[in-house]
XYZ file of C-alpha atoms in Angstrom:
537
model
C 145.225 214.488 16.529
C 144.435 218.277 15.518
C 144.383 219.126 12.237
C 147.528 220.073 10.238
C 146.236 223.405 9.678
C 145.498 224.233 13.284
C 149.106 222.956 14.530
C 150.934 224.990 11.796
C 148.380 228.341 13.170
C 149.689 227.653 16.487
C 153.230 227.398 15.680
C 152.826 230.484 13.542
C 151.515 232.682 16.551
C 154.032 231.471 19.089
C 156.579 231.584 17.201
C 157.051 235.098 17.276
C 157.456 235.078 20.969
C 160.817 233.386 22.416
C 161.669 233.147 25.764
C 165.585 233.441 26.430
C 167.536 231.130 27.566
C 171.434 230.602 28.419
C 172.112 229.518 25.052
C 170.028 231.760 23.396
C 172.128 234.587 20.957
C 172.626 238.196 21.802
C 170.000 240.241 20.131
C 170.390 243.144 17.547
C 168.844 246.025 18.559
C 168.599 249.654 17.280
C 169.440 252.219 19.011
C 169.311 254.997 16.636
C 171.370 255.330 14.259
C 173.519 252.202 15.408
C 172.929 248.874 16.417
C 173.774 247.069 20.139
C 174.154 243.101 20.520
C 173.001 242.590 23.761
C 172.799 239.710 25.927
C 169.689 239.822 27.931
C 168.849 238.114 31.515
C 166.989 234.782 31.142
C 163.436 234.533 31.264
C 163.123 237.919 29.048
C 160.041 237.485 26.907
C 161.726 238.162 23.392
C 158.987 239.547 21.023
C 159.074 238.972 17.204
C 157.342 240.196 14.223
C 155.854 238.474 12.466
C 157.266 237.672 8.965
C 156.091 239.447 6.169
C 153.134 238.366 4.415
C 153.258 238.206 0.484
C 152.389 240.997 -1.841
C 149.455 241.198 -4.525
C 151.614 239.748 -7.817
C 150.359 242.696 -10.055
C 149.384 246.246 -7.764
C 147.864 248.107 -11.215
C 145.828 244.998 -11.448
C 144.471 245.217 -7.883
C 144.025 248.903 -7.905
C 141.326 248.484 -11.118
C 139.664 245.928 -9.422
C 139.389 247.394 -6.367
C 138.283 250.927 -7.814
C 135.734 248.879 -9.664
C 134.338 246.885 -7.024
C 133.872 249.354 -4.055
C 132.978 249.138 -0.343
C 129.538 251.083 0.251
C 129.919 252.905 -3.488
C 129.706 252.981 -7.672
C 132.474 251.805 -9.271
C 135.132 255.155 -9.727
C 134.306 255.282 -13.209
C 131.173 255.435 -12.840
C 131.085 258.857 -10.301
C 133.094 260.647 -12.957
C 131.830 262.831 -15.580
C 133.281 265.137 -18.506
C 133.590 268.864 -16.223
C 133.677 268.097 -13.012
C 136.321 269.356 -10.471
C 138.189 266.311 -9.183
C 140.913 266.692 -6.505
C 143.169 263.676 -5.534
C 144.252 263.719 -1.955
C 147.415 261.866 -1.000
C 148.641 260.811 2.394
C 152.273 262.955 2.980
C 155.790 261.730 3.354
C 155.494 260.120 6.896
C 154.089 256.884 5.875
C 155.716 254.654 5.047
C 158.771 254.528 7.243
C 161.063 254.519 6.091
C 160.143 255.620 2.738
C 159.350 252.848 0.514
C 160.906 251.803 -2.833
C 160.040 253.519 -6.013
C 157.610 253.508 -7.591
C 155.616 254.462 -4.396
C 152.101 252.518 -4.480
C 150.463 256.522 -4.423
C 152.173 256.659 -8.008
C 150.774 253.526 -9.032
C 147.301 254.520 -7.854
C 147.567 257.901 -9.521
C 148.635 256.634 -12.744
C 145.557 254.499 -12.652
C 142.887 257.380 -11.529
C 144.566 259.925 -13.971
C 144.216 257.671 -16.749
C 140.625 256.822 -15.452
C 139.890 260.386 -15.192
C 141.298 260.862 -19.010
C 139.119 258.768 -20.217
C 136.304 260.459 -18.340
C 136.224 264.098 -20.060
C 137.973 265.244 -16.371
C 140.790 268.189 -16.867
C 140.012 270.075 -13.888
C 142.189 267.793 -11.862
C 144.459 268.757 -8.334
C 146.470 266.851 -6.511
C 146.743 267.940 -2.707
C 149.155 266.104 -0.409
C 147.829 265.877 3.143
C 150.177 267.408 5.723
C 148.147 269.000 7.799
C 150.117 270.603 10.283
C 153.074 268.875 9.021
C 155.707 270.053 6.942
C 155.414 271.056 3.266
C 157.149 268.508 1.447
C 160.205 269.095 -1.072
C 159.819 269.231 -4.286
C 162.235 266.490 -4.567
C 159.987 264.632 -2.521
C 157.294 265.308 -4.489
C 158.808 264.092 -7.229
C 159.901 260.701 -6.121
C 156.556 260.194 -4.605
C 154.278 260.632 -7.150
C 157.147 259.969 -10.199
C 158.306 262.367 -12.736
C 155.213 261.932 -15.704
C 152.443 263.266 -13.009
C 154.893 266.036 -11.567
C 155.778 267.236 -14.604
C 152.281 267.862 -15.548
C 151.203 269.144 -12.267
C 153.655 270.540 -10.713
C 153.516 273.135 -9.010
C 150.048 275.241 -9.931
C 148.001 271.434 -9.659
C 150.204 269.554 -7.721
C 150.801 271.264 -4.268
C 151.021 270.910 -0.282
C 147.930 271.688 1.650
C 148.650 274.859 3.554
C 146.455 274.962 6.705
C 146.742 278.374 7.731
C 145.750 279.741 3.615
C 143.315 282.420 5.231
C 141.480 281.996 2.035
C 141.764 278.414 1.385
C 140.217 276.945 4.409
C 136.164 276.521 4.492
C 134.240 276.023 7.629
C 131.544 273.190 7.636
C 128.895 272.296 9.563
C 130.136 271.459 13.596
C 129.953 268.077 14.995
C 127.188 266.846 17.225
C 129.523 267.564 20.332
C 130.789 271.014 18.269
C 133.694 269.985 17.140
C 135.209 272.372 14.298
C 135.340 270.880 11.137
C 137.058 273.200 8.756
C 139.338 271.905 5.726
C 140.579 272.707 2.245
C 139.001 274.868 0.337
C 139.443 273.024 -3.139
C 138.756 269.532 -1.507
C 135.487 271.080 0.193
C 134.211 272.756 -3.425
C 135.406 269.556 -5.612
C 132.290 267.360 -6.937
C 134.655 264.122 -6.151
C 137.414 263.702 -4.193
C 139.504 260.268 -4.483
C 141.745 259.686 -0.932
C 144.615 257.897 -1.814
C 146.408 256.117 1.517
C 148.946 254.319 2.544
C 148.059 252.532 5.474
C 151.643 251.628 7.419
C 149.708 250.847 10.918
C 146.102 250.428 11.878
C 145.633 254.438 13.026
C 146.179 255.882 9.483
C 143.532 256.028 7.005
C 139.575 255.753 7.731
C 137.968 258.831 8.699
C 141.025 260.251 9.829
C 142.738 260.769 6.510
C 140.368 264.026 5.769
C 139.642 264.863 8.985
C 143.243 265.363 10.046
C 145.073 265.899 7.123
C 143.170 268.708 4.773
C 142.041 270.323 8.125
C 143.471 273.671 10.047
C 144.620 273.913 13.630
C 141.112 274.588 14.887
C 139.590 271.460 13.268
C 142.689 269.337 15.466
C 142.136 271.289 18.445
C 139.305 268.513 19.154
C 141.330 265.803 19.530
C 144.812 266.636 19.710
C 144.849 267.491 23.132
C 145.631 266.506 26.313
C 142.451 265.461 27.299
C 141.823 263.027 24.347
C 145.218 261.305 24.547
C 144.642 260.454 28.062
C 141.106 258.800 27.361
C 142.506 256.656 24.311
C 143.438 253.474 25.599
C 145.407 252.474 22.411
C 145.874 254.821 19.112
C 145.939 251.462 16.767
C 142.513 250.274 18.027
C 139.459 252.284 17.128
C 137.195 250.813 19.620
C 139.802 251.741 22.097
C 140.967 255.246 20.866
C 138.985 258.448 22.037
C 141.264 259.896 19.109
C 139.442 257.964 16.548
C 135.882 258.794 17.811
C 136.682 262.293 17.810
C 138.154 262.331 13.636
C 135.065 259.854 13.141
C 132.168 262.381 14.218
C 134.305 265.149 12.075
C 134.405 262.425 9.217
C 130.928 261.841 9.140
C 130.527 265.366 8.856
C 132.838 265.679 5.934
C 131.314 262.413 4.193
C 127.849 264.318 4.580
C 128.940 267.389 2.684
C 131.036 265.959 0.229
C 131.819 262.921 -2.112
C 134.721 260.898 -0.981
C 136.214 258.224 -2.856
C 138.877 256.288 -0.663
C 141.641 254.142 -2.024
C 143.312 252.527 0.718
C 146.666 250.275 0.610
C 147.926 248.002 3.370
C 151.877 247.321 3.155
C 153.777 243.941 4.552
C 156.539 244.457 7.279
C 159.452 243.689 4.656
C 161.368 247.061 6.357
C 164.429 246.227 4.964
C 166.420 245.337 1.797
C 169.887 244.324 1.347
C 172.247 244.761 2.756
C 170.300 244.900 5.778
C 167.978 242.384 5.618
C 168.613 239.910 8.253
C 167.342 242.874 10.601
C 163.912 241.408 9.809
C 165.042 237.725 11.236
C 164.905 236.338 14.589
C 168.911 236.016 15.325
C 168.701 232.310 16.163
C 167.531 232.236 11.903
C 170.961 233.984 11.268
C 173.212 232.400 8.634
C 177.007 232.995 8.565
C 176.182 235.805 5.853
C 174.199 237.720 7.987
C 176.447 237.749 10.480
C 179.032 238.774 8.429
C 176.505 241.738 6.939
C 176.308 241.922 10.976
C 179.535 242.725 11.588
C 180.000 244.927 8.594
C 177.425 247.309 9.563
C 178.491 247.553 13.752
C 182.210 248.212 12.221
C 181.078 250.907 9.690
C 178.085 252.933 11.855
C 181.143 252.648 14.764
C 183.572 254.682 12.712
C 180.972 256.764 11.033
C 179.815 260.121 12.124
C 176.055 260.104 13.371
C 175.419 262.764 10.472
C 176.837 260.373 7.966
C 175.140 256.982 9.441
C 171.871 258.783 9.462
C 171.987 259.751 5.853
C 173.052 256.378 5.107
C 170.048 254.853 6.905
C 167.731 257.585 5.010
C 169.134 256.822 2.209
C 167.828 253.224 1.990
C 164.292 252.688 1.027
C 161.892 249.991 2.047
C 161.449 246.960 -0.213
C 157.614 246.650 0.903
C 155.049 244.584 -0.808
C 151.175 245.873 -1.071
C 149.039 243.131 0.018
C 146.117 244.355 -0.035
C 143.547 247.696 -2.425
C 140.677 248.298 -0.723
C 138.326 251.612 -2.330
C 135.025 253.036 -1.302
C 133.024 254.669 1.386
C 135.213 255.732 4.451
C 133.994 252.867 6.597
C 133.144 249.918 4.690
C 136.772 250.359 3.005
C 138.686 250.942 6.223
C 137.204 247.757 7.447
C 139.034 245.626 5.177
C 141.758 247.458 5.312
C 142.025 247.116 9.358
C 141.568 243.429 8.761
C 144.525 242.601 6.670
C 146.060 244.966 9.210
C 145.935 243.203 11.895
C 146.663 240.256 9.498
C 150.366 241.605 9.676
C 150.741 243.430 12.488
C 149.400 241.283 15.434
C 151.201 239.042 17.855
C 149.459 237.288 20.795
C 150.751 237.996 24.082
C 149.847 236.006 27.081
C 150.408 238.733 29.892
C 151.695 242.037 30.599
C 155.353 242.541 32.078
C 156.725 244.713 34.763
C 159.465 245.894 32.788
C 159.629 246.419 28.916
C 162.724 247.596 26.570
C 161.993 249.365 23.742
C 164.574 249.419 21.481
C 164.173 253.077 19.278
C 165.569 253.234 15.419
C 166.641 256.512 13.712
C 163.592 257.383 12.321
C 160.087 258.629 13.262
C 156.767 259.848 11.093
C 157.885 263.102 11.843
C 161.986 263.109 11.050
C 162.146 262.141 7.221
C 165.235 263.116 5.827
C 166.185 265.143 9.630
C 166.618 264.357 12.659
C 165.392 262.556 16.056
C 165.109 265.028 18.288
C 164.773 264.806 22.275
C 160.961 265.409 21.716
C 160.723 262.860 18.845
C 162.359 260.152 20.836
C 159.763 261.095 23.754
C 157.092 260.534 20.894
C 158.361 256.970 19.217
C 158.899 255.879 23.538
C 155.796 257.206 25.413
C 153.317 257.732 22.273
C 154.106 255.142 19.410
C 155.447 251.800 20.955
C 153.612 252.692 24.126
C 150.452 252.414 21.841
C 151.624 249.552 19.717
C 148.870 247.268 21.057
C 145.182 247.068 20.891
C 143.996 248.642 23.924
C 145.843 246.551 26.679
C 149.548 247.993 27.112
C 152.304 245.478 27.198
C 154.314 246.873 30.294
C 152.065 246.736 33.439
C 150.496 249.527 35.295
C 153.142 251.515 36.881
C 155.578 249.160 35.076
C 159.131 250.652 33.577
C 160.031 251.207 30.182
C 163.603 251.156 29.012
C 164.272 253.111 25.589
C 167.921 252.228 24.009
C 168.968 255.603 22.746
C 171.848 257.889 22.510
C 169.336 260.752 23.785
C 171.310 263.242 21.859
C 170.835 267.037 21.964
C 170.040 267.412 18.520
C 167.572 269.578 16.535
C 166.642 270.309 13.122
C 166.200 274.239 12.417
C 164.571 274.128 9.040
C 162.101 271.452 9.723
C 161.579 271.873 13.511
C 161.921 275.346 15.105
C 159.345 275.046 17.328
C 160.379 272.100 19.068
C 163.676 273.664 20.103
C 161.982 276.362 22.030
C 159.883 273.975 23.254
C 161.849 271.886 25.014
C 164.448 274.219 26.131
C 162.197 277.095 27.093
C 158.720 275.543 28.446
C 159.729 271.508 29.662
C 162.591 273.228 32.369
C 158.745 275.784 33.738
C 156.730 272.009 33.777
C 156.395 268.838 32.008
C 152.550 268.823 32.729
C 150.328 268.680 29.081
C 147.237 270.918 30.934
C 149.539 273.620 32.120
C 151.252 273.395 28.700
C 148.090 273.355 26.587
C 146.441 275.978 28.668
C 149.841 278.644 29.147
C 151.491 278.002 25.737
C 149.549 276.337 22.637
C 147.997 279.254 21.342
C 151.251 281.561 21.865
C 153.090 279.243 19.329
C 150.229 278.225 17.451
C 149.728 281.985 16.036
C 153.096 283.330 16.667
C 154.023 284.755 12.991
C 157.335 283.498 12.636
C 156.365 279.815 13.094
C 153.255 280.311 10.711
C 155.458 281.917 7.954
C 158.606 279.003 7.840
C 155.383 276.486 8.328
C 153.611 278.562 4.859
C 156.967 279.179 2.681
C 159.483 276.783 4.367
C 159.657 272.908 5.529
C 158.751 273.864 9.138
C 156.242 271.480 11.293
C 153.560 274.184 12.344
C 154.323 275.908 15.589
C 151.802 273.717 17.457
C 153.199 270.438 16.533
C 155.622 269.950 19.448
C 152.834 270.212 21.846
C 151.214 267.334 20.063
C 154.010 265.374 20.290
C 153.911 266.330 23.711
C 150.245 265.276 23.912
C 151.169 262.288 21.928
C 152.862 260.465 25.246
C 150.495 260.948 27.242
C 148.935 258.625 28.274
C 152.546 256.491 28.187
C 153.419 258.869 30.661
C 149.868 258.588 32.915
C 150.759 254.424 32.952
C 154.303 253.853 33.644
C 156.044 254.187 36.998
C 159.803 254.930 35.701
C 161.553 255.298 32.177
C 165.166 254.669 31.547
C 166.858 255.740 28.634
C 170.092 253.061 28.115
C 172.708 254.278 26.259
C 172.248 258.407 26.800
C 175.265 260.525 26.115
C 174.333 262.981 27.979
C 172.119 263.747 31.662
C 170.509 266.843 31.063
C 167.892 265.583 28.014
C 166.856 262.601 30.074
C 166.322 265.229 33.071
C 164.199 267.764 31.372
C 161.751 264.417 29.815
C 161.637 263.365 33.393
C 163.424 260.608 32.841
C 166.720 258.425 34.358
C 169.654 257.814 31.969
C 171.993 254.667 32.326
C 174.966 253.776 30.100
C 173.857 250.205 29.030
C 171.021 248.048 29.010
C 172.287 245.831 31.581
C 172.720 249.201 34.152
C 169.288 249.969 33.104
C 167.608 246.363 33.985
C 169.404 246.616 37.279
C 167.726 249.825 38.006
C 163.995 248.569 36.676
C 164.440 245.663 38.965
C 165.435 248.047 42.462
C 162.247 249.589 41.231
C 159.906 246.728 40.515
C 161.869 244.076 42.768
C 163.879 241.450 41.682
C 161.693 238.812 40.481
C 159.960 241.526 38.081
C 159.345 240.180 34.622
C 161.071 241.168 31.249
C 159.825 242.105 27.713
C 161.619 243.302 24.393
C 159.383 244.096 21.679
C 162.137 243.305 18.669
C 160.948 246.298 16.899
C 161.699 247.786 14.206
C 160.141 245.818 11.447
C 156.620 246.771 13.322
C 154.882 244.559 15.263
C 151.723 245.211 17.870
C 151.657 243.299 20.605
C 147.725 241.794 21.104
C 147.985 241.492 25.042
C 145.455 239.068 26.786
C 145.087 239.154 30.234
């Protein structure tokens, strides 16, 4: 007989993947800001994730010990000294999705470093949240992010968002090896120590993209958000597989050559949601007669509810997640670990690839916090995200079809995305091609004055950031044969991302299979909570 351990390993992994059958229950899937029960054909490979694993039992606790026993460094407290300019980066409001209960684990880490830094002799101290080319965050954000002690005492002179087009606040380094720009902050670049703190929600975050994406300026991310680079990156969450990676490694390495970098980085559990809505994290054959009544409770209220009211309920509910797992030190070493308990979460075993896989697509995205899923935002979480949710093998065969439930509203956010809605209703109806975009168009939005100013004073994405999440499905959009969008309200938003619309989910299988023939297999990847999908061939 095997060994207890090695059965219970084995039940663990395939688990999380069910294959349906005629008795098997209708599933709950999102569909933005509602929920559909669907039935789905048998034989569809049902995808879980996997449960959530348990958190540290004290965080402080595991944020001194890691800070004291580094990856590839000194101990923090012993690269600080009485004088020296210390700035505290901090990964932005678009991880953790959604936002995670308070206090946030960056607060936690803070309190810890501040203290640290206290007892140091340090006073010349800034915290710098890393947008990049993202929006400025509020200053209620702020707030709840880093908790009301440290914002009081920072806010706003030491306490800010990085502002990547600062003509004075950006400093040029040294290019890479295949002259790559690497230009970033100005205080980060003349600080003696800077301490990264991260929140690592999926394997692409942290490592040596955290400053070499998100204290950088649009010429620095010209290198590798592009076309070009999207299309040669097999999978975003895989570094050995993502030309995205390589390219923020080489301008890492530059940055870590220059300048003293002290990472903290944080790996969360999948525990997405809370009461009332827990049971969305169980398979529904694990469903007890309370959470079907929750069930039932939620379909009748997000029915009656406007979408603007449903979505600010959903915003309004933060994550319960658990840390389980601190790792500090050099960029590498420290990233390491943290990839490892990653994966630890994150990773299902697949046997297989399918002809046909449904993505089912929640309310919420990196890039709509507190706003809205916009048409090019749905394109991004389809084609870009759960596309890439694997580690360098996709799940839905070459030329496959992938079927995204969505209303597919028409549906922008002024204040935090401007750009986007000239975007995609003045350049997608000339061409959907990323080269013709990149090459006619990036630079015209990228400098136009308007978008630079609401992106400077305002909570505006930079002008440029719809063609990245343009670029962003790109290679989605090189591999599949056909997307469907189930569930679209309307026929002209589908049209203009090139895409065909069906009412259901059933309408839309039908299609897939006229497409792929009729004995075409079936995936659902049962996200959200997140899952990645570790596809052997």
């Amino acid at each position: 007989m095997r060994p207890i351990k090695t059965l219970q390993k084995l039940y663990d992994e395939e688990s999380q993947v069910v294959i349906t059958e005629k008795g098997s229950p209708p599933r709950v899937l999102f569909s933005g800001e509602n929920f559909l029960l669907e039935d789905l054909p048998v034989g569809t490979r049902v995808i879980f994730p996997r449960p959530p694993m348990a958190g540290v039992p004290n965080v402080k606790a595991a944020i001194r010990w890691a800070i004291n026993h580094p990856e590839g460094m000194e101990p923090l407290h012993a690269l600080m000294r009485p004088g020296m300019k210390l700035t505290c980066v901090i990964d932005d409001i678009s991880v953790p999705l959604p936002p995670m209960v308070t206090p946030d684990v960056r607060q936690s880490i803070l309190e810890v470093v501040l203290e640290l830094a206290a007892d140091s002799g340090v006073d010349d101290i800034h915290l710098i949240i890393a947008n990049a080319l993202h929006r400025r965050m509020t200053e209620a954000e702020m707030r709840r992010m880093a908790g009301q002690k440290i914002f009081d005492a920072y806010y706003p002179d030491r306490y800010y968002n990085h502002d990547a087009e600062d003509p004075d606040g950006i400093v040029e380094l040294e290019r890479t090896s295949h002259q790559e720009v690497v230009a970033i902050n100005r205080r980060v670049a003349e600080s003696d120590l800077i301490v990264y703190v991260n929140v690592n929600f999926v394997p692409m975050n942290g490592g040596h993209k955290s400053m070499g994406t998100g204290v950088a300026n649009y010429a620095s991310l010209r290198s590798h958000h592009n076309p070009k680079t999207i299309r040669e990156s097999d999978s975003y969450m895989e570094p050995k597989a993502s030309k995205l990676y390589t390219s923020n490694a080489r301008i890492g390495n530059v940055i870590d050559k220059h300048l003293k970098v002290f990472h903290i980085e944080t790996t969360l559990n999948n525990r997405m949601f809370g009461a009332p809505m827990e049971f969305l994290g169980k398979r529904e054959e694990d469903y007890t007669e309370g959470d079907r009544l929750k069930l039932q409770a939620a379909l009748f209220a997000l029915k009656h509810a406007p979408r603007a009211a449903a979505r600010k309920i959903f915003n309004a509910v933060p994550a319960p997640y658990d840390v389980t797992g601190i790792f500090a030190g050099a960029t590498e070493p420290a990233h390491a670990k943290t990839l490892e308990m990653s994966w630890k979460q994150y990773s299902v075993p697949v046997e297989g690839q399918s002809d046909i896989v449904i993505f089912p697509i929640p309310f919420i995205s990196p890039y709509s916090v507190n706003s809205i899923l916009n048409p090019l935002l749905l394109q991004v979480m389809g084609l870009g995200y759960f596309f890439n949710l694997n580690r360098g093998v996709p799940l839905v065969k070459k030329g496959g079809v992938l079927i995204f439930l969505h209303p597919a509203f028409d549906e922008f956010d002024p204040v935090q995305h401007p750009s986007y809605i000239e975007f995609f209703n003045r350049l997608l109806p000339e061409t959907r091609d990323s080269m013709k975009l990149e090459h006619k168009y990036e630079r015209e939005f990228a400098e136009n004055p308007s978008y630079v100013h609401l992106y400077r004073k305002g909570n505006a994405y930079h002008g440029v950031h719809p063609f990245y999440m343009w670029y962003w499905g790109e290679n989605g959009r090189q591999h599949v044969g056909k997307v469907i969008v189930a569930g679209a309200e309307n026929n002209h938003v589908p049209a203009l991302l090139g895409w065909d619309r069906t009412d259901t989910l059933t309408e839309a299988i039908e299609e897939a299979r006229g497409f792929m023939g009729r004995s075409a297999t079936i995936s659902l990847l049962r996200i959200a909570p997140t899952l990645l999908a570790d596809v052997k061939l």
